[in-house]
Coordinates of C-alpha atoms in Angstrom, one line a residue:
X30 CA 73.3 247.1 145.8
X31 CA 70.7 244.6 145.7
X32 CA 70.2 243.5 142.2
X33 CA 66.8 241.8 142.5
X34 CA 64.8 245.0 144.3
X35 CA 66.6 246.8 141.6
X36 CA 65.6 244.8 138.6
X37 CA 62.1 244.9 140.2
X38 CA 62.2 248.9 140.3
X39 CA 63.6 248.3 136.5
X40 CA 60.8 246.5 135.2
X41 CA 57.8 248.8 137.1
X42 CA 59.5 251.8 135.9
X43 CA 58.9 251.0 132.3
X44 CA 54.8 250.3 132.7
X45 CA 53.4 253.2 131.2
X46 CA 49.7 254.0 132.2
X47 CA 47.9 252.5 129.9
X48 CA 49.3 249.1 131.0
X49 CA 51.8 248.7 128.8
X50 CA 55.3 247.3 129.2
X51 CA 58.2 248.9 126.9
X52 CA 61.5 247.1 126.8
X53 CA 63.6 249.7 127.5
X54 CA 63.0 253.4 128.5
X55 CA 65.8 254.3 125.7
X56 CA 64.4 255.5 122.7
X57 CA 64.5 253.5 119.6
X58 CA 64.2 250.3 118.6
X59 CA 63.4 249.1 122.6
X60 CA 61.0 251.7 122.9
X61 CA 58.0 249.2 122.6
X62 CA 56.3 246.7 123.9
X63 CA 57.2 242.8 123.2
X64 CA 55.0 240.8 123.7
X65 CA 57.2 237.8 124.4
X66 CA 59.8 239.8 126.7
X67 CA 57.2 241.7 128.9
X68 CA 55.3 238.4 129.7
X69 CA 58.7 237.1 131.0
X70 CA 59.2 240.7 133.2
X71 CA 55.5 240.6 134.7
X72 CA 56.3 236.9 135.4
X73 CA 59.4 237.5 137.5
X74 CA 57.5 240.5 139.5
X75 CA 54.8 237.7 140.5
X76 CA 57.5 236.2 142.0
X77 CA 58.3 238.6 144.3
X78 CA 54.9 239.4 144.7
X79 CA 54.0 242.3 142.8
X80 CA 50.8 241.3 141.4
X81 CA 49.5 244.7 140.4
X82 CA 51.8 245.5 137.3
X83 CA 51.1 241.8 136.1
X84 CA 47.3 242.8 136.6
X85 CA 47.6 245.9 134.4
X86 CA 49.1 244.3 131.5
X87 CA 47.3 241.6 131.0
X88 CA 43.9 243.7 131.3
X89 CA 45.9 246.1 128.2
X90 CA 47.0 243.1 126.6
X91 CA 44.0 241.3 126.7
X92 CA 41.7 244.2 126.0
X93 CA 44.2 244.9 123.1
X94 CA 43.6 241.3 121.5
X95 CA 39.9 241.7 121.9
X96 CA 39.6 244.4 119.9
X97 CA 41.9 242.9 117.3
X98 CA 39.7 240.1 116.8
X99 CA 38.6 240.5 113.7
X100 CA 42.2 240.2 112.5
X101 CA 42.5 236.6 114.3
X102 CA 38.9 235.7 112.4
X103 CA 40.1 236.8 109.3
X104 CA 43.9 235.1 109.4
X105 CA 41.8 232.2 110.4
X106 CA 39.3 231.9 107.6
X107 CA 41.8 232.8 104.9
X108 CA 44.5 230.0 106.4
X109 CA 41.5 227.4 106.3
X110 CA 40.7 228.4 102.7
X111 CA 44.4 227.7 101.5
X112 CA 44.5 231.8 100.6
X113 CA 47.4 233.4 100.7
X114 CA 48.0 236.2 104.0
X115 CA 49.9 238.6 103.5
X116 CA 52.3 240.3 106.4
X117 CA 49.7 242.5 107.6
X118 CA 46.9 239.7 107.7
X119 CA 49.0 238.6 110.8
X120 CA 48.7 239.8 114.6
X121 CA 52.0 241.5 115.1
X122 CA 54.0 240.8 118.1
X123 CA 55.5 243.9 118.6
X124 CA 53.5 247.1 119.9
X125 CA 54.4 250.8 120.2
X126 CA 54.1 253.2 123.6
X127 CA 50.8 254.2 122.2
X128 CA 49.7 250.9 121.9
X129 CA 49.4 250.2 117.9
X130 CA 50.8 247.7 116.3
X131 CA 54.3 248.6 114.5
X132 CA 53.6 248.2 111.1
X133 CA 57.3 249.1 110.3
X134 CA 58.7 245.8 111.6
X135 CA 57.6 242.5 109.8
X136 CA 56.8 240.4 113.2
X137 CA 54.8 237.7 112.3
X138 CA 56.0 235.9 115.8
X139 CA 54.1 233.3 116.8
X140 CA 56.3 233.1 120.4
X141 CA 55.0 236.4 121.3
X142 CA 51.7 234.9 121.9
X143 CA 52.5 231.4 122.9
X144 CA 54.4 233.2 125.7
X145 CA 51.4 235.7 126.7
X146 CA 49.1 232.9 126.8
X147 CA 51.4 231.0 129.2
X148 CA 51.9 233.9 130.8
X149 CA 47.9 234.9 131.4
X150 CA 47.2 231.7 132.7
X151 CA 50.0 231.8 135.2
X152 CA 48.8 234.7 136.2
X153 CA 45.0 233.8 136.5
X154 CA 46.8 230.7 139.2
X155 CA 48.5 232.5 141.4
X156 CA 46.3 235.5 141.8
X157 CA 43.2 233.3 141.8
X158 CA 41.8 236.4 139.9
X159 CA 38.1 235.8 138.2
X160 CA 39.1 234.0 135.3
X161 CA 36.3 235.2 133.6
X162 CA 37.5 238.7 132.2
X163 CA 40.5 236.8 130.2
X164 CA 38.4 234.0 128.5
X165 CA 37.4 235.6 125.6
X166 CA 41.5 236.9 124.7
X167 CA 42.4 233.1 125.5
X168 CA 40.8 231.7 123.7
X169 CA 41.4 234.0 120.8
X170 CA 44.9 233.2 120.8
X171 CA 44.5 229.7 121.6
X172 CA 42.6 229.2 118.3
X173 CA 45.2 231.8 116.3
X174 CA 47.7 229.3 117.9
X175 CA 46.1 226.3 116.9
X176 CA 45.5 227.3 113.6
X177 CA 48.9 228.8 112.7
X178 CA 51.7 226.9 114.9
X179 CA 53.2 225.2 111.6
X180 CA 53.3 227.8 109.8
X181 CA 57.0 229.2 109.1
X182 CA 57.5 233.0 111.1
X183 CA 60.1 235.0 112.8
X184 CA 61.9 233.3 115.9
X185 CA 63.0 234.0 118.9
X186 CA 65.4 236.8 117.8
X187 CA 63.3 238.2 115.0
X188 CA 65.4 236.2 112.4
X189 CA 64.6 233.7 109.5
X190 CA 61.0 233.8 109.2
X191 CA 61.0 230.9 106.8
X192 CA 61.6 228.7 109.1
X193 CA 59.9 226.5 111.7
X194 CA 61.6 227.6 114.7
X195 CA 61.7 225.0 118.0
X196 CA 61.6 227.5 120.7
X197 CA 58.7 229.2 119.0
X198 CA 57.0 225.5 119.3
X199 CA 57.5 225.1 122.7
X200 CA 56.3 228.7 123.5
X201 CA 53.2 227.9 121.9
X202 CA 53.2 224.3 123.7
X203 CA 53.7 225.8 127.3
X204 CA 51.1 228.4 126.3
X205 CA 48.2 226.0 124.7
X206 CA 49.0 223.2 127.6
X207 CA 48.2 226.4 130.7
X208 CA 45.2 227.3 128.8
X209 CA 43.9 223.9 128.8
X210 CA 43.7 224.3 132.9
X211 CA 41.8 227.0 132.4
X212 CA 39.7 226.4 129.3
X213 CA 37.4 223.0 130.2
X214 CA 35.4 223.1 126.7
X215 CA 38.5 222.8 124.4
X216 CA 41.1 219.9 124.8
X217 CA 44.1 222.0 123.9
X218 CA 46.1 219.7 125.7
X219 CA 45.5 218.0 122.4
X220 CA 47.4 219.9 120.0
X221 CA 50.0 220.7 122.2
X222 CA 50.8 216.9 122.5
X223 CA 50.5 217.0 118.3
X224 CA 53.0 219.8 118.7
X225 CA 55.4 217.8 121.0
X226 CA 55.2 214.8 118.3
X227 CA 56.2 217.4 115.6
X228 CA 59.3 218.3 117.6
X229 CA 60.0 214.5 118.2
X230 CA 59.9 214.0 114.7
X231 CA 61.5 217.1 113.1
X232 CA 63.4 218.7 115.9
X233 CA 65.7 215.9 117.5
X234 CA 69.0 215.6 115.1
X235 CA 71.5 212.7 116.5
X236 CA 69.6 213.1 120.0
X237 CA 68.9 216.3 120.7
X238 CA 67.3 219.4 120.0
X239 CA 67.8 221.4 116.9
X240 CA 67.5 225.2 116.5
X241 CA 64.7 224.7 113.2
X242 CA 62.8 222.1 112.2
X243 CA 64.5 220.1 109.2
X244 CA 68.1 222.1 109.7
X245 CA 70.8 220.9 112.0
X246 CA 71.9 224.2 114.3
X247 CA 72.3 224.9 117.5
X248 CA 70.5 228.1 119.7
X249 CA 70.5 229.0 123.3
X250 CA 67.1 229.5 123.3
X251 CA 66.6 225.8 123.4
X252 CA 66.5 225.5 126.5
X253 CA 62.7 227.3 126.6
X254 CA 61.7 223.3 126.0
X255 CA 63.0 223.0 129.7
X256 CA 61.9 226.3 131.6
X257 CA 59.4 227.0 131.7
X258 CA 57.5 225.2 129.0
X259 CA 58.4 221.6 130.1
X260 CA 58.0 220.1 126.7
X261 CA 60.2 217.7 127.7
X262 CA 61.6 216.8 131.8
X263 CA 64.8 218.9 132.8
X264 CA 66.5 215.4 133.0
X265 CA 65.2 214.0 129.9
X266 CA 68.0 212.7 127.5
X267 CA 67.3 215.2 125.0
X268 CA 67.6 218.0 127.5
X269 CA 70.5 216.7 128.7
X270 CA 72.5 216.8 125.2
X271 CA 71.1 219.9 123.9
X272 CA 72.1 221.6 126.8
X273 CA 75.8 219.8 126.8
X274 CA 75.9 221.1 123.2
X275 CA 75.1 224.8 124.3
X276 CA 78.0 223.8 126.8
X277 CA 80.3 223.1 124.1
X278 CA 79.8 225.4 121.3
X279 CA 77.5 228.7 123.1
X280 CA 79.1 229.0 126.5
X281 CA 82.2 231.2 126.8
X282 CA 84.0 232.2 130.0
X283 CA 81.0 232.6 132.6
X284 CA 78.0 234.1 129.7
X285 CA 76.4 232.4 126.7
X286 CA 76.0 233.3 122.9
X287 CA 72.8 233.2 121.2
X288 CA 74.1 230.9 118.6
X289 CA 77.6 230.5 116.7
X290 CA 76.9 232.8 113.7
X291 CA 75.3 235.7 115.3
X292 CA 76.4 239.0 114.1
X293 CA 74.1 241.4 116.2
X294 CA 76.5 243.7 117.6
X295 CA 79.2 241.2 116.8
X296 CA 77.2 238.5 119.1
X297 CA 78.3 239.2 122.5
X298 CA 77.7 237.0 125.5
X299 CA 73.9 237.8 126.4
X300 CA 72.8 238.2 129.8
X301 CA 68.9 236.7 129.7
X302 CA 70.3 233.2 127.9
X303 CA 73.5 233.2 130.3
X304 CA 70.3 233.4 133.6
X305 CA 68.3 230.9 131.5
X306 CA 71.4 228.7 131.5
X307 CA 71.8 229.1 135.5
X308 CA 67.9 229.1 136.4
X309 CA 68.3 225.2 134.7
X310 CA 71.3 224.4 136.1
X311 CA 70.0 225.6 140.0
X312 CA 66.5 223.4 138.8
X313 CA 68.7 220.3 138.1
X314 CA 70.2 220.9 141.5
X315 CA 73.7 222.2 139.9
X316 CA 73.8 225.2 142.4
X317 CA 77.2 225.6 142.2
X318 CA 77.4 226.2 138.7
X319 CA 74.3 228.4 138.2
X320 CA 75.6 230.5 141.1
X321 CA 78.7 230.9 138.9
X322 CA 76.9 232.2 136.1
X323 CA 74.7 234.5 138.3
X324 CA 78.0 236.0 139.9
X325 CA 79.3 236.8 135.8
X326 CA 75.8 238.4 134.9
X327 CA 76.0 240.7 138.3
X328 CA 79.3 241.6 136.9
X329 CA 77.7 242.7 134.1
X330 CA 75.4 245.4 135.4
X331 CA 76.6 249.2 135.7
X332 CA 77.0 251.5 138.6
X333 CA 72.8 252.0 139.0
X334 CA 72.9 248.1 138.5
X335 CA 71.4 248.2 134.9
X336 CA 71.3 245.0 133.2
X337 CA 72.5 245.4 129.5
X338 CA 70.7 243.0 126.9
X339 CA 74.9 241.6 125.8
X340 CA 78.1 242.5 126.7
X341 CA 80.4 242.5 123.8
X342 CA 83.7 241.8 125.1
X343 CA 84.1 238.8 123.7
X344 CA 82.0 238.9 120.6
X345 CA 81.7 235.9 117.7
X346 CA 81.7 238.6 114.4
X347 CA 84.0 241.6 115.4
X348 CA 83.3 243.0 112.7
X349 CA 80.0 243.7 113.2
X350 CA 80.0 245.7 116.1
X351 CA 80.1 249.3 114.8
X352 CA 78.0 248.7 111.9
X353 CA 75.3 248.0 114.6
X354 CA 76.2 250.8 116.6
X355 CA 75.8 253.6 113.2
X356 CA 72.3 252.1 113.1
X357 CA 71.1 251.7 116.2
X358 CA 73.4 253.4 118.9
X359 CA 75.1 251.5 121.8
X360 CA 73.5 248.5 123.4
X361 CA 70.4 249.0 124.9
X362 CA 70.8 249.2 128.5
X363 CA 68.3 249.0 130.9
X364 CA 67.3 245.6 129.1
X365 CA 64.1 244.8 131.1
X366 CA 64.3 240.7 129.7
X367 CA 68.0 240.8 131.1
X368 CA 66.3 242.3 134.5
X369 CA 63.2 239.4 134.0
X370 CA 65.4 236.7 133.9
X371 CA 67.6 237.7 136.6
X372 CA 64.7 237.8 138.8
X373 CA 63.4 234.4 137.8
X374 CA 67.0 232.4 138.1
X375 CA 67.4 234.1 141.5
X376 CA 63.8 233.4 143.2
X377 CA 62.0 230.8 141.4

């Protein structure tokens, strides 16, 4: 079977009408739309060329953000007059099938939207598609970006939203340095070098990277500040040992953990991270080794070559397995970020 057309078929199969991307066809907690995850899946189907699903979301998306615009004026005014916001004051990251925003999961997640910026702007490159329909979303979220990025929110994983997470910087790095290329009027360039100081500062513990500002831990999802946000060079020092520490401490027999005490379904070897792991290693001219990891993630898919979002065969918390499973059910599985990133370390 070929495992890239598949995990394209994957990814289109889930864009409903209206645009929207859900994360899974399953029903539950994947049956929405995040915002973070789907700009990653229309990314990798630009890749191969399918330019039409990309174009789709981003006129939902974008059309989505306009009319939510008063929201991002509001958040705005209150954050520059020192007033509290509450949860709801927020633009939420996450998205049902119809659209709305799910007001029954706190995601204030600023990554969401660094991401979709990044991802817009890519998009508006390589299509060469009149810029001119997008600028008004941009640069809503550029200025929700550039008001908000040190605030303390959800991360990556939807965890520990009282914390300054590094990954969620560099999203909203990569996604304020693309829309400087396509915003003249505003140097957002700017803020994302004020943003790449702050992680200098804050983020670097005994030479490399640290999963939060001001706390020393270690996450996969460091290696965003690589691929594709290039906060810092692929070869940069930093790089280098935060990825050896991933190595060390995150990497176990051919798939990669999240980080060391993650209990979500016992925290299983996840097959987006263990891609993002091989899509550096291939970009650092380590072939060899990212092939390796590619070959353990094909492993991983089932007989219709569905990518789950972990495998749990070797998990870090054991016993956290089956209370997952009474609340949620078995892994999801089609995971459309697993498919995403597949795509990407495979083509790009």
């Amino acid at each position: 079977m070929n495992l890239i057309q598949k995990s394209v078929e994957v990814i289109k199969n889930n864009q409903l009408n209206s645009g929207i991307i859900i994360g899974s066809h399953k029903a539950g907690a994947y049956n929405c739309c995040f915002l973070k995850d789907n700009s990653f899946s229309v990314y990798a189907l630009e890749l191969m060329g399918e330019y039409t699903v990309a174009e789709k979301y981003y006129d939902w998306s974008s059309k989505k953000i306009i009319e939510l615009q008063y929201k991002i004026i509001n958040a705005i005014k209150r954050q520059n007059n020192n007033e509290k916001l509450l949860n709801s004051d927020y633009l939420h990251s996450i998205y049902n099938a119809n659209g709305i925003e799910d007001e029954q999961r706190s995601n204030f997640q600023l990554d969401g939207y660094g991401v979709w910026l990044w991802g817009i702007c890519q998009h508006i490159k390589k299509t060469n598609q009149n810029k001119d329909i997008y600028i008004k979303s941009i640069k809503l979220i550029a200025g929700y970006l550039q008001c908000f990025w040190q605030s303390p929110c959800f991360g990556c994983w939807e965890e520990k939203d009282d914390r300054i997470h590094t990954s969620t910087l560099a999203c909203i790095y990569g996604g304020l340095y693309e829309a400087n290329s396509i915003i003249t009027e505003i140097d957002y360039e700017e803020i994302a070098k004020e943003i790449k100081s702050y992680i200098l500062k804050n983020c670097v513990i005994d030479g490399r990277l640290s999963k939060y500002a001001f706390y020393d831990d270690m996450d996969s999802s460091l290696i965003f500040l690589a691929l594709p946000f290039q906060v810092f060079e692929l070869t940069d020092d930093i790089m280098i040992k935060t990825v050896e520490e991933i190595e060390k401490n995150l990497l176990e027999y051919g798939g990669l953990h999240r980080y060391t005490t993650d209990s979500y379904y016992g925290g299983g070897r996840w097959i987006n991270l263990t891609c993002w792991l091989a899509w550096y290693y291939r970009k650092t001219g380590k072939i060899n080794e990212g092939d390796r990891l590619l070959e353990w993630v094909e492993k991983c898919s089932n007989s219709n070559g569905e990518f789950p979002e972990q495998v749990i065969d070797k998990v870090l918390n054991f016993d956290y397995i089956e209370r997952w499973r009474e609340l949620f059910g078995d892994i999801v599985c089609p995971s459309l970020w697993s498919h995403a990133m597949y795509i990407i370390a495979k083509v790009d």
